PDB file of C-alpha atoms in Angstrom:
ATOM      1  CA  MET U   7       0.000   0.000   0.000  1.00 47.00           C
ATOM      2  CA  THR U   8       1.303   3.444  -0.881  1.00 57.00           C
ATOM      3  CA  SER U   9       1.145   6.444   1.407  1.00 63.00           C
ATOM      4  CA  GLN U  10      -1.722   8.894   0.969  1.00 71.00           C
ATOM      5  CA  LEU U  11      -2.351  12.439   2.052  1.00 74.00           C
ATOM      6  CA  ASN U  12      -5.998  13.044   2.953  1.00 85.00           C
ATOM      7  CA  PRO U  13      -7.722  16.059   4.426  1.00 91.00           C
ATOM      8  CA  TYR U  14      -9.364  15.215   7.750  1.00 89.00           C
ATOM      9  CA  ILE U  15     -12.041  17.548   9.041  1.00 92.00           C
ATOM     10  CA  SER U  16     -13.436  17.730  12.577  1.00 89.00           C
ATOM     11  CA  PHE U  17     -17.069  18.738  13.045  1.00 91.00           C
ATOM     12  CA  ASN U  18     -19.162  19.632  16.066  1.00 90.00           C
ATOM     13  CA  GLY U  19     -21.969  17.095  15.829  1.00 92.00           C
ATOM     14  CA  ASP U  20     -22.836  17.478  12.141  1.00 93.00           C
ATOM     15  CA  ALA U  21     -20.190  15.237  10.529  1.00 95.00           C
ATOM     16  CA  ARG U  22     -22.869  12.895   9.165  1.00 97.00           C
ATOM     17  CA  GLU U  23     -24.711  15.764   7.451  1.00 97.00           C
ATOM     18  CA  ALA U  24     -21.458  17.249   6.132  1.00 96.00           C
ATOM     19  CA  LEU U  25     -20.162  13.943   4.763  1.00 97.00           C
ATOM     20  CA  GLU U  26     -23.492  13.262   3.064  1.00 98.00           C
ATOM     21  CA  PHE U  27     -23.347  16.758   1.542  1.00 97.00           C
ATOM     22  CA  TYR U  28     -19.795  16.153   0.252  1.00 97.00           C
ATOM     23  CA  LYS U  29     -20.938  12.807  -1.186  1.00 97.00           C
ATOM     24  CA  ASP U  30     -23.684  14.683  -3.075  1.00 97.00           C
ATOM     25  CA  VAL U  31     -21.025  17.077  -4.397  1.00 96.00           C
ATOM     26  CA  LEU U  32     -18.220  14.630  -5.226  1.00 96.00           C
ATOM     27  CA  GLY U  33     -20.048  11.319  -5.582  1.00 96.00           C
ATOM     28  CA  GLY U  34     -18.433   8.061  -4.557  1.00 97.00           C
ATOM     29  CA  GLU U  35     -18.632   5.677  -1.639  1.00 98.00           C
ATOM     30  CA  LEU U  36     -19.203   6.907   1.897  1.00 98.00           C
ATOM     31  CA  THR U  37     -18.533   4.861   5.018  1.00 97.00           C
ATOM     32  CA  MET U  38     -19.257   6.116   8.520  1.00 97.00           C
ATOM     33  CA  HIS U  39     -18.752   4.622  11.964  1.00 94.00           C
ATOM     34  CA  THR U  40     -20.228   6.032  15.157  1.00 95.00           C
ATOM     35  CA  PHE U  41     -18.782   6.394  18.633  1.00 91.00           C
ATOM     36  CA  GLY U  42     -21.464   3.933  19.754  1.00 91.00           C
ATOM     37  CA  GLU U  43     -20.114   1.236  17.432  1.00 91.00           C
ATOM     38  CA  TYR U  44     -16.802   1.309  19.291  1.00 82.00           C
ATOM     39  CA  GLY U  45     -17.899   2.244  22.802  1.00 80.00           C
ATOM     40  CA  ASP U  46     -20.886   2.927  25.018  1.00 81.00           C
ATOM     41  CA  LYS U  47     -24.004   2.601  22.862  1.00 87.00           C
ATOM     42  CA  SER U  48     -26.003   4.593  25.447  1.00 88.00           C
ATOM     43  CA  ALA U  49     -23.600   7.557  25.660  1.00 85.00           C
ATOM     44  CA  PRO U  50     -24.977  10.949  24.498  1.00 85.00           C
ATOM     45  CA  GLU U  51     -22.481  11.027  21.599  1.00 88.00           C
ATOM     46  CA  ALA U  52     -23.125   7.403  20.524  1.00 91.00           C
ATOM     47  CA  ASP U  53     -24.761   8.475  17.228  1.00 94.00           C
ATOM     48  CA  ARG U  54     -22.014  10.953  16.330  1.00 95.00           C
ATOM     49  CA  ILE U  55     -19.417  10.027  13.728  1.00 95.00           C
ATOM     50  CA  MET U  56     -16.162   8.634  15.126  1.00 91.00           C
ATOM     51  CA  HIS U  57     -14.687   8.191  11.640  1.00 93.00           C
ATOM     52  CA  GLY U  58     -16.019   8.693   8.137  1.00 95.00           C
ATOM     53  CA  THR U  59     -14.372   8.282   4.755  1.00 95.00           C
ATOM     54  CA  LEU U  60     -15.587   9.442   1.361  1.00 97.00           C
ATOM     55  CA  GLN U  61     -13.833   7.874  -1.626  1.00 96.00           C
ATOM     56  CA  SER U  62     -14.936   9.591  -4.842  1.00 95.00           C
ATOM     57  CA  GLU U  63     -15.070   8.006  -8.277  1.00 93.00           C
ATOM     58  CA  LEU U  64     -12.229  10.318  -9.368  1.00 93.00           C
ATOM     59  CA  GLY U  65      -9.973   9.128  -6.543  1.00 92.00           C
ATOM     60  CA  TYR U  66     -10.451  11.933  -4.007  1.00 92.00           C
ATOM     61  CA  THR U  67     -10.449  10.793  -0.387  1.00 94.00           C
ATOM     62  CA  LEU U  68     -11.975  12.932   2.350  1.00 94.00           C
ATOM     63  CA  MET U  69     -12.013  11.875   5.998  1.00 93.00           C
ATOM     64  CA  ALA U  70     -14.012  13.413   8.826  1.00 92.00           C
ATOM     65  CA  ALA U  71     -15.327  12.901  12.342  1.00 90.00           C
ATOM     66  CA  ASP U  72     -17.244  14.659  15.075  1.00 91.00           C
ATOM     67  CA  THR U  73     -14.980  16.179  17.705  1.00 88.00           C
ATOM     68  CA  PRO U  74     -14.936  13.853  20.726  1.00 82.00           C
ATOM     69  CA  PRO U  75     -16.547  15.176  23.908  1.00 80.00           C
ATOM     70  CA  GLY U  76     -14.206  17.354  25.958  1.00 83.00           C
ATOM     71  CA  MET U  77     -12.025  18.361  23.015  1.00 82.00           C
ATOM     72  CA  PRO U  78     -12.140  21.889  21.543  1.00 84.00           C
ATOM     73  CA  HIS U  79     -13.715  22.430  18.130  1.00 83.00           C
ATOM     74  CA  ASN U  80     -12.527  25.307  15.889  1.00 80.00           C
ATOM     75  CA  PRO U  81     -14.412  25.005  12.570  1.00 71.00           C
ATOM     76  CA  GLY U  82     -12.730  26.013   9.361  1.00 63.00           C
ATOM     77  CA  ASP U  83      -9.725  27.806  10.761  1.00 66.00           C
ATOM     78  CA  ASN U  84      -7.216  25.032  10.223  1.00 63.00           C
ATOM     79  CA  ILE U  85      -7.983  23.502   6.850  1.00 78.00           C
ATOM     80  CA  THR U  86      -8.554  24.424   3.236  1.00 83.00           C
ATOM     81  CA  ILE U  87      -9.333  21.798   0.654  1.00 92.00           C
ATOM     82  CA  SER U  88      -8.091  22.309  -2.882  1.00 89.00           C
ATOM     83  CA  LEU U  89      -9.759  20.841  -5.956  1.00 92.00           C
ATOM     84  CA  SER U  90      -7.757  21.363  -9.119  1.00 90.00           C
ATOM     85  CA  GLY U  91      -7.303  20.003 -12.590  1.00 91.00           C
ATOM     86  CA  ASP U  92      -8.397  20.508 -16.177  1.00 92.00           C
ATOM     87  CA  ASP U  93     -11.894  18.953 -16.088  1.00 92.00           C
ATOM     88  CA  ALA U  94     -13.610  22.345 -16.192  1.00 95.00           C
ATOM     89  CA  ASP U  95     -17.215  21.109 -16.266  1.00 94.00           C
ATOM     90  CA  THR U  96     -16.752  18.831 -13.253  1.00 93.00           C
ATOM     91  CA  LEU U  97     -14.848  21.450 -11.270  1.00 94.00           C
ATOM     92  CA  ARG U  98     -17.424  24.149 -12.057  1.00 96.00           C
ATOM     93  CA  ASP U  99     -20.159  21.791 -10.861  1.00 95.00           C
ATOM     94  CA  TYR U 100     -18.268  21.180  -7.606  1.00 95.00           C
ATOM     95  CA  TRP U 101     -17.831  24.950  -7.210  1.00 97.00           C
ATOM     96  CA  ALA U 102     -21.535  25.624  -7.682  1.00 97.00           C
ATOM     97  CA  LYS U 103     -22.498  23.049  -5.078  1.00 97.00           C
ATOM     98  CA  LEU U 104     -19.808  23.989  -2.549  1.00 96.00           C
ATOM     99  CA  SER U 105     -20.391  27.746  -2.766  1.00 97.00           C
ATOM    100  CA  GLY U 106     -24.190  27.391  -2.680  1.00 96.00           C
ATOM    101  CA  GLY U 107     -25.338  28.359   0.795  1.00 95.00           C
ATOM    102  CA  GLY U 108     -21.808  29.376   1.691  1.00 96.00           C
ATOM    103  CA  THR U 109     -19.648  32.480   1.318  1.00 96.00           C
ATOM    104  CA  VAL U 110     -17.591  33.292  -1.773  1.00 97.00           C
ATOM    105  CA  GLY U 111     -14.244  34.890  -0.923  1.00 94.00           C
ATOM    106  CA  VAL U 112     -12.893  34.900  -4.485  1.00 95.00           C
ATOM    107  CA  PRO U 113     -15.352  34.375  -7.356  1.00 98.00           C
ATOM    108  CA  LEU U 114     -14.535  31.525  -9.731  1.00 98.00           C
ATOM    109  CA  GLU U 115     -13.022  33.480 -12.624  1.00 97.00           C
ATOM    110  CA  MET U 116      -9.919  33.850 -14.765  1.00 96.00           C
ATOM    111  CA  GLN U 117      -6.853  34.852 -12.749  1.00 92.00           C
ATOM    112  CA  MET U 118      -3.592  36.531 -13.709  1.00 87.00           C
ATOM    113  CA  TRP U 119      -1.752  33.204 -13.758  1.00 90.00           C
ATOM    114  CA  GLY U 120      -4.025  31.950 -16.555  1.00 92.00           C
ATOM    115  CA  ASP U 121      -6.255  29.590 -14.599  1.00 94.00           C
ATOM    116  CA  GLU U 122      -9.830  29.928 -13.484  1.00 97.00           C
ATOM    117  CA  PHE U 123      -9.789  30.072  -9.672  1.00 94.00           C
ATOM    118  CA  GLY U 124     -12.211  30.638  -6.834  1.00 96.00           C
ATOM    119  CA  GLN U 125     -12.260  30.397  -3.058  1.00 94.00           C
ATOM    120  CA  CYS U 126     -15.316  29.829  -0.908  1.00 95.00           C
ATOM    121  CA  THR U 127     -16.338  28.767   2.559  1.00 93.00           C
ATOM    122  CA  ASP U 128     -19.095  26.160   2.449  1.00 95.00           C
ATOM    123  CA  ARG U 129     -22.155  26.142   4.691  1.00 95.00           C
ATOM    124  CA  PHE U 130     -20.238  24.061   7.257  1.00 92.00           C
ATOM    125  CA  GLY U 131     -17.431  26.616   7.633  1.00 89.00           C
ATOM    126  CA  ILE U 132     -14.881  24.675   5.557  1.00 90.00           C
ATOM    127  CA  ASN U 133     -12.652  26.612   3.156  1.00 88.00           C
ATOM    128  CA  TRP U 134     -12.351  25.391  -0.442  1.00 93.00           C
ATOM    129  CA  MET U 135     -10.215  26.470  -3.421  1.00 91.00           C
ATOM    130  CA  VAL U 136     -11.069  25.450  -6.968  1.00 94.00           C
ATOM    131  CA  ASN U 137      -8.462  25.883  -9.700  1.00 93.00           C
ATOM    132  CA  ILE U 138      -9.204  25.010 -13.328  1.00 95.00           C
ATOM    133  CA  THR U 139      -5.892  24.709 -15.135  1.00 91.00           C
ATOM    134  CA  GLY U 140      -5.529  26.678 -18.366  1.00 83.00           C
ATOM    135  CA  SER U 141      -9.253  27.304 -18.505  1.00 57.00           C
ATOM    136  CA  ALA U 142     -10.818  29.553 -21.105  1.00 56.00           C
ATOM    137  CA  ALA U 143     -13.486  31.268 -19.003  1.00 49.00           C
TER     138      ALA U 143
END
């Protein structure tokens, strides 16, 4: 098995909803395991996500979990996820879904370096960058 680098996002009780949203955006296979599966099934956090993995059809892997009780949660301030490549239609579709209901910091448009680029924060407080290589906007 080769090494992989995967973004891992911590949520404050809405990891299931967020992962399902990202599955709607990126497609693929989503697996989720709860704290209750690996511990006290009657605990208040038993239904929260202990670990979730989304593996998209294009090979993207996104991991996430709900922050365990007693640990601090600081949404969005420690991660940005970058989607880039030359599949303009797919990337524009991702952009539309991710920025919908969120905040656009940089509109998806042609930049001085010759690519189409945008930055947004989705409705869960996660920062995203989309870069379409050599795009003709």
